[in-house]
Amino acid sequence: MEVKVNSDLFDVDALIDERFGKEGTRSRLEAEEKAYAFYTGQIIEDARKKAKLTQAELARRIGSNRSYISRVESGQTEPKVSTFYRIMNALGCNIELTMVL
């Protein structure tokens, strides 16, 4: 029986290493930090839209301004943990932390 290999497949780990550097390198760590900031912003933006709030309304609820919320949602700024909790509370969200073993 002949086995056919799909030439469209590629090694994702190798692609990530090529674009962002090997695991543990400074460039890879910086890329991961940017990815976490972007992901955090997306969580906040999705929750805000689900709550049917504008950026300005969310900002008012946490004592900030619209441009700060915009920067957080776009991943340009990462909120401190305490600010993240305030944002999520203002959006009516609960945060649950669990240990992964």
Tab-separated table of N, CA and C in Angstrom:
chain	number	residue	atom	x	y	z
A	1	MET	N	0.843	-1.178	0.000
A	1	MET	CA	0.000	0.000	0.000
A	1	MET	C	0.886	1.238	0.000
A	2	GLU	N	0.603	2.157	-0.861
A	2	GLU	CA	1.385	3.390	-0.977
A	2	GLU	C	0.818	4.454	-0.041
A	3	VAL	N	1.689	5.107	0.714
A	3	VAL	CA	1.269	6.163	1.635
A	3	VAL	C	1.563	7.505	0.995
A	4	LYS	N	0.547	8.341	0.909
A	4	LYS	CA	0.724	9.671	0.331
A	4	LYS	C	0.956	10.682	1.448
A	5	VAL	N	1.888	11.568	1.225
A	5	VAL	CA	2.215	12.601	2.202
A	5	VAL	C	1.684	13.927	1.674
A	6	ASN	N	0.981	14.622	2.516
A	6	ASN	CA	0.433	15.925	2.142
A	6	ASN	C	1.553	16.952	2.224
A	7	SER	N	1.935	17.512	1.116
A	7	SER	CA	3.036	18.480	1.091
A	7	SER	C	2.619	19.843	1.635
A	8	ASP	N	1.327	20.025	1.925
A	8	ASP	CA	0.849	21.285	2.490
A	8	ASP	C	1.042	21.356	4.004
A	9	LEU	N	1.404	20.245	4.623
A	9	LEU	CA	1.611	20.228	6.072
A	9	LEU	C	2.950	20.864	6.416
A	10	PHE	N	3.009	21.491	7.576
A	10	PHE	CA	4.268	22.069	8.016
A	10	PHE	C	4.371	21.972	9.533
A	11	ASP	N	5.552	22.159	10.023
A	11	ASP	CA	5.863	22.056	11.447
A	11	ASP	C	5.587	23.403	12.112
A	12	VAL	N	4.527	23.480	12.902
A	12	VAL	CA	4.135	24.737	13.550
A	12	VAL	C	5.213	25.195	14.527
A	13	ASP	N	5.795	24.271	15.274
A	13	ASP	CA	6.850	24.642	16.224
A	13	ASP	C	8.025	25.295	15.507
A	14	ALA	N	8.400	24.747	14.368
A	14	ALA	CA	9.516	25.311	13.597
A	14	ALA	C	9.152	26.697	13.079
A	15	LEU	N	7.912	26.881	12.660
A	15	LEU	CA	7.461	28.186	12.183
A	15	LEU	C	7.513	29.221	13.300
A	16	ILE	N	7.044	28.857	14.484
A	16	ILE	CA	7.076	29.766	15.630
A	16	ILE	C	8.514	30.095	15.996
A	17	ASP	N	9.386	29.086	16.014
A	17	ASP	CA	10.804	29.318	16.306
A	17	ASP	C	11.416	30.283	15.294
A	18	GLU	N	11.068	30.109	14.031
A	18	GLU	CA	11.621	30.956	12.971
A	18	GLU	C	11.145	32.405	13.109
A	19	ARG	N	9.874	32.578	13.399
A	19	ARG	CA	9.307	33.937	13.469
A	19	ARG	C	9.632	34.662	14.768
A	20	PHE	N	9.662	33.919	15.880
A	20	PHE	CA	9.769	34.570	17.182
A	20	PHE	C	10.999	34.171	17.985
A	21	GLY	N	11.818	33.293	17.459
A	21	GLY	CA	13.001	32.834	18.174
A	21	GLY	C	12.723	31.551	18.935
A	22	LYS	N	13.783	30.895	19.307
A	22	LYS	CA	13.661	29.643	20.053
A	22	LYS	C	13.066	29.909	21.432
A	23	GLU	N	12.430	28.891	21.988
A	23	GLU	CA	11.837	28.993	23.312
A	23	GLU	C	12.902	29.397	24.330
A	24	GLY	N	12.562	30.365	25.178
A	24	GLY	CA	13.489	30.840	26.200
A	24	GLY	C	14.335	32.027	25.776
A	25	THR	N	14.343	32.356	24.485
A	25	THR	CA	15.123	33.512	24.036
A	25	THR	C	14.366	34.799	24.329
A	26	ARG	N	15.100	35.890	24.357
A	26	ARG	CA	14.509	37.196	24.649
A	26	ARG	C	13.409	37.548	23.638
A	27	SER	N	13.672	37.300	22.357
A	27	SER	CA	12.690	37.648	21.331
A	27	SER	C	11.407	36.822	21.489
A	28	ARG	N	11.552	35.568	21.869
A	28	ARG	CA	10.378	34.708	22.083
A	28	ARG	C	9.597	35.176	23.301
A	29	LEU	N	10.291	35.529	24.372
A	29	LEU	CA	9.610	36.006	25.576
A	29	LEU	C	8.856	37.304	25.304
A	30	GLU	N	9.460	38.200	24.535
A	30	GLU	CA	8.794	39.451	24.180
A	30	GLU	C	7.543	39.186	23.342
A	31	ALA	N	7.635	38.248	22.413
A	31	ALA	CA	6.484	37.893	21.579
A	31	ALA	C	5.364	37.289	22.430
A	32	GLU	N	5.738	36.468	23.405
A	32	GLU	CA	4.733	35.868	24.284
A	32	GLU	C	4.047	36.923	25.136
A	33	GLU	N	4.813	37.910	25.623
A	33	GLU	CA	4.234	39.002	26.409
A	33	GLU	C	3.223	39.792	25.577
A	34	LYS	N	3.588	40.072	24.327
A	34	LYS	CA	2.666	40.787	23.431
A	34	LYS	C	1.408	39.963	23.183
A	35	ALA	N	1.576	38.662	23.031
A	35	ALA	CA	0.432	37.778	22.793
A	35	ALA	C	-0.499	37.763	24.001
A	36	TYR	N	0.073	37.714	25.209
A	36	TYR	CA	-0.758	37.735	26.418
A	36	TYR	C	-1.496	39.058	26.552
A	37	ALA	N	-0.838	40.158	26.237
A	37	ALA	CA	-1.480	41.473	26.297
A	37	ALA	C	-2.643	41.532	25.309
A	38	PHE	N	-2.420	41.025	24.098
A	38	PHE	CA	-3.476	41.008	23.085
A	38	PHE	C	-4.641	40.143	23.550
A	39	TYR	N	-4.338	38.966	24.088
A	39	TYR	CA	-5.375	38.039	24.550
A	39	TYR	C	-6.189	38.660	25.685
A	40	THR	N	-5.514	39.306	26.620
A	40	THR	CA	-6.206	39.974	27.720
A	40	THR	C	-7.138	41.046	27.184
A	41	GLY	N	-6.660	41.822	26.239
A	41	GLY	CA	-7.487	42.866	25.630
A	41	GLY	C	-8.708	42.296	24.929
A	42	GLN	N	-8.540	41.155	24.266
A	42	GLN	CA	-9.666	40.529	23.578
A	42	GLN	C	-10.715	40.030	24.559
A	43	ILE	N	-10.274	39.488	25.681
A	43	ILE	CA	-11.206	39.034	26.719
A	43	ILE	C	-12.034	40.218	27.213
A	44	ILE	N	-11.358	41.327	27.482
A	44	ILE	CA	-12.055	42.516	27.978
A	44	ILE	C	-13.006	43.075	26.923
A	45	GLU	N	-12.536	43.170	25.693
A	45	GLU	CA	-13.393	43.704	24.632
A	45	GLU	C	-14.632	42.829	24.419
A	46	ASP	N	-14.455	41.526	24.392
A	46	ASP	CA	-15.588	40.623	24.205
A	46	ASP	C	-16.594	40.757	25.350
A	47	ALA	N	-16.087	40.827	26.585
A	47	ALA	CA	-16.976	40.971	27.742
A	47	ALA	C	-17.697	42.318	27.707
A	48	ARG	N	-16.993	43.371	27.306
A	48	ARG	CA	-17.612	44.704	27.227
A	48	ARG	C	-18.729	44.721	26.202
A	49	LYS	N	-18.477	44.135	25.049
A	49	LYS	CA	-19.505	44.100	24.000
A	49	LYS	C	-20.696	43.241	24.423
A	50	LYS	N	-20.425	42.147	25.110
A	50	LYS	CA	-21.507	41.291	25.597
A	50	LYS	C	-22.355	42.041	26.632
A	51	ALA	N	-21.701	42.899	27.418
A	51	ALA	CA	-22.410	43.710	28.411
A	51	ALA	C	-23.086	44.929	27.779
A	52	LYS	N	-22.860	45.111	26.468
A	52	LYS	CA	-23.443	46.230	25.711
A	52	LYS	C	-23.037	47.592	26.290
A	53	LEU	N	-21.746	47.707	26.581
A	53	LEU	CA	-21.191	48.966	27.084
A	53	LEU	C	-20.235	49.550	26.051
A	54	THR	N	-20.143	50.856	26.034
A	54	THR	CA	-19.127	51.516	25.214
A	54	THR	C	-17.828	51.550	26.012
A	55	GLN	N	-16.742	51.846	25.312
A	55	GLN	CA	-15.464	52.010	26.005
A	55	GLN	C	-15.562	53.147	27.013
A	56	ALA	N	-16.246	54.217	26.638
A	56	ALA	CA	-16.378	55.378	27.530
A	56	ALA	C	-17.146	55.013	28.794
A	57	GLU	N	-18.204	54.219	28.663
A	57	GLU	CA	-18.990	53.815	29.833
A	57	GLU	C	-18.183	52.911	30.750
A	58	LEU	N	-17.464	51.978	30.173
A	58	LEU	CA	-16.613	51.102	30.994
A	58	LEU	C	-15.558	51.936	31.712
A	59	ALA	N	-14.952	52.855	30.997
A	59	ALA	CA	-13.928	53.716	31.601
A	59	ALA	C	-14.509	54.501	32.775
A	60	ARG	N	-15.694	55.050	32.594
A	60	ARG	CA	-16.341	55.819	33.666
A	60	ARG	C	-16.574	54.939	34.891
A	61	ARG	N	-16.988	53.703	34.661
A	61	ARG	CA	-17.266	52.781	35.772
A	61	ARG	C	-16.021	52.445	36.590
A	62	ILE	N	-14.849	52.477	35.952
A	62	ILE	CA	-13.627	52.129	36.694
A	62	ILE	C	-12.799	53.360	37.039
A	63	GLY	N	-13.313	54.557	36.705
A	63	GLY	CA	-12.585	55.783	37.023
A	63	GLY	C	-11.403	56.037	36.112
A	64	SER	N	-11.561	55.710	34.845
A	64	SER	CA	-10.486	55.896	33.878
A	64	SER	C	-11.023	56.687	32.693
A	65	ASN	N	-10.328	56.593	31.551
A	65	ASN	CA	-10.813	57.278	30.353
A	65	ASN	C	-10.894	56.295	29.188
A	66	ARG	N	-11.627	56.684	28.160
A	66	ARG	CA	-11.878	55.818	27.015
A	66	ARG	C	-10.591	55.392	26.318
A	67	SER	N	-9.629	56.299	26.221
A	67	SER	CA	-8.396	55.949	25.508
A	67	SER	C	-7.629	54.834	26.236
A	68	TYR	N	-7.708	54.798	27.567
A	68	TYR	CA	-7.065	53.722	28.319
A	68	TYR	C	-7.714	52.381	27.960
A	69	ILE	N	-9.038	52.339	27.948
A	69	ILE	CA	-9.746	51.103	27.605
A	69	ILE	C	-9.396	50.685	26.180
A	70	SER	N	-9.319	51.634	25.276
A	70	SER	CA	-8.951	51.347	23.895
A	70	SER	C	-7.557	50.718	23.820
A	71	ARG	N	-6.600	51.285	24.559
A	71	ARG	CA	-5.230	50.749	24.555
A	71	ARG	C	-5.186	49.338	25.145
A	72	VAL	N	-5.976	49.108	26.192
A	72	VAL	CA	-6.027	47.772	26.795
A	72	VAL	C	-6.613	46.777	25.802
A	73	GLU	N	-7.736	47.128	25.181
A	73	GLU	CA	-8.398	46.217	24.262
A	73	GLU	C	-7.549	45.902	23.031
A	74	SER	N	-6.713	46.829	22.626
A	74	SER	CA	-5.862	46.596	21.449
A	74	SER	C	-4.553	45.900	21.809
A	75	GLY	N	-4.307	45.686	23.093
A	75	GLY	CA	-3.094	45.004	23.518
A	75	GLY	C	-1.892	45.916	23.655
A	76	GLN	N	-2.092	47.227	23.510
A	76	GLN	CA	-0.983	48.178	23.643
A	76	GLN	C	-0.577	48.370	25.098
A	77	THR	N	-1.535	48.173	26.004
A	77	THR	CA	-1.315	48.338	27.438
A	77	THR	C	-1.926	47.152	28.152
A	78	GLU	N	-1.226	46.645	29.153
A	78	GLU	CA	-1.780	45.581	29.985
A	78	GLU	C	-2.165	46.170	31.327
A	79	PRO	N	-3.410	45.940	31.755
A	79	PRO	CA	-3.807	46.475	33.057
A	79	PRO	C	-3.108	45.728	34.193
A	80	LYS	N	-2.894	46.445	35.291
A	80	LYS	CA	-2.418	45.772	36.498
A	80	LYS	C	-3.491	44.771	36.910
A	81	VAL	N	-3.121	43.804	37.708
A	81	VAL	CA	-4.072	42.785	38.146
A	81	VAL	C	-5.257	43.437	38.852
A	82	SER	N	-4.993	44.404	39.724
A	82	SER	CA	-6.086	45.065	40.445
A	82	SER	C	-7.026	45.786	39.484
A	83	THR	N	-6.481	46.391	38.436
A	83	THR	CA	-7.316	47.076	37.440
A	83	THR	C	-8.103	46.063	36.627
A	84	PHE	N	-7.482	44.932	36.296
A	84	PHE	CA	-8.184	43.877	35.576
A	84	PHE	C	-9.400	43.420	36.374
A	85	TYR	N	-9.238	43.228	37.685
A	85	TYR	CA	-10.360	42.827	38.534
A	85	TYR	C	-11.447	43.901	38.545
A	86	ARG	N	-11.054	45.172	38.620
A	86	ARG	CA	-12.039	46.257	38.588
A	86	ARG	C	-12.801	46.269	37.273
A	87	ILE	N	-12.081	46.085	36.166
A	87	ILE	CA	-12.722	46.059	34.851
A	87	ILE	C	-13.724	44.911	34.781
A	88	MET	N	-13.288	43.725	35.151
A	88	MET	CA	-14.165	42.570	35.048
A	88	MET	C	-15.368	42.703	35.983
A	89	ASN	N	-15.173	43.260	37.156
A	89	ASN	CA	-16.280	43.501	38.080
A	89	ASN	C	-17.267	44.497	37.468
A	90	ALA	N	-16.758	45.553	36.839
A	90	ALA	CA	-17.612	46.549	36.199
A	90	ALA	C	-18.403	45.946	35.047
A	91	LEU	N	-17.888	44.877	34.458
A	91	LEU	CA	-18.572	44.201	33.353
A	91	LEU	C	-19.507	43.092	33.842
A	92	GLY	N	-19.538	42.887	35.165
A	92	GLY	CA	-20.402	41.852	35.726
A	92	GLY	C	-19.839	40.454	35.572
A	93	CYS	N	-18.521	40.353	35.442
A	93	CYS	CA	-17.875	39.049	35.266
A	93	CYS	C	-17.269	38.566	36.573
A	94	ASN	N	-17.286	37.261	36.760
A	94	ASN	CA	-16.584	36.629	37.875
A	94	ASN	C	-15.267	36.080	37.355
A	95	ILE	N	-14.252	36.123	38.183
A	95	ILE	CA	-12.959	35.548	37.822
A	95	ILE	C	-12.726	34.359	38.733
A	96	GLU	N	-12.422	33.228	38.132
A	96	GLU	CA	-12.179	32.010	38.895
A	96	GLU	C	-10.795	31.489	38.550
A	97	LEU	N	-9.976	31.278	39.565
A	97	LEU	CA	-8.636	30.734	39.368
A	97	LEU	C	-8.638	29.282	39.843
A	98	THR	N	-8.069	28.420	39.017
A	98	THR	CA	-7.968	27.012	39.387
A	98	THR	C	-6.548	26.539	39.149
A	99	MET	N	-6.128	25.610	39.947
A	99	MET	CA	-4.804	25.019	39.791
A	99	MET	C	-4.877	23.937	38.717
A	100	VAL	N	-3.926	23.966	37.806
A	100	VAL	CA	-3.826	22.927	36.794
A	100	VAL	C	-2.655	22.045	37.195
A	101	LEU	N	-2.957	20.810	37.444
A	101	LEU	CA	-1.915	19.884	37.894
A	101	LEU	C	-1.452	18.990	36.790
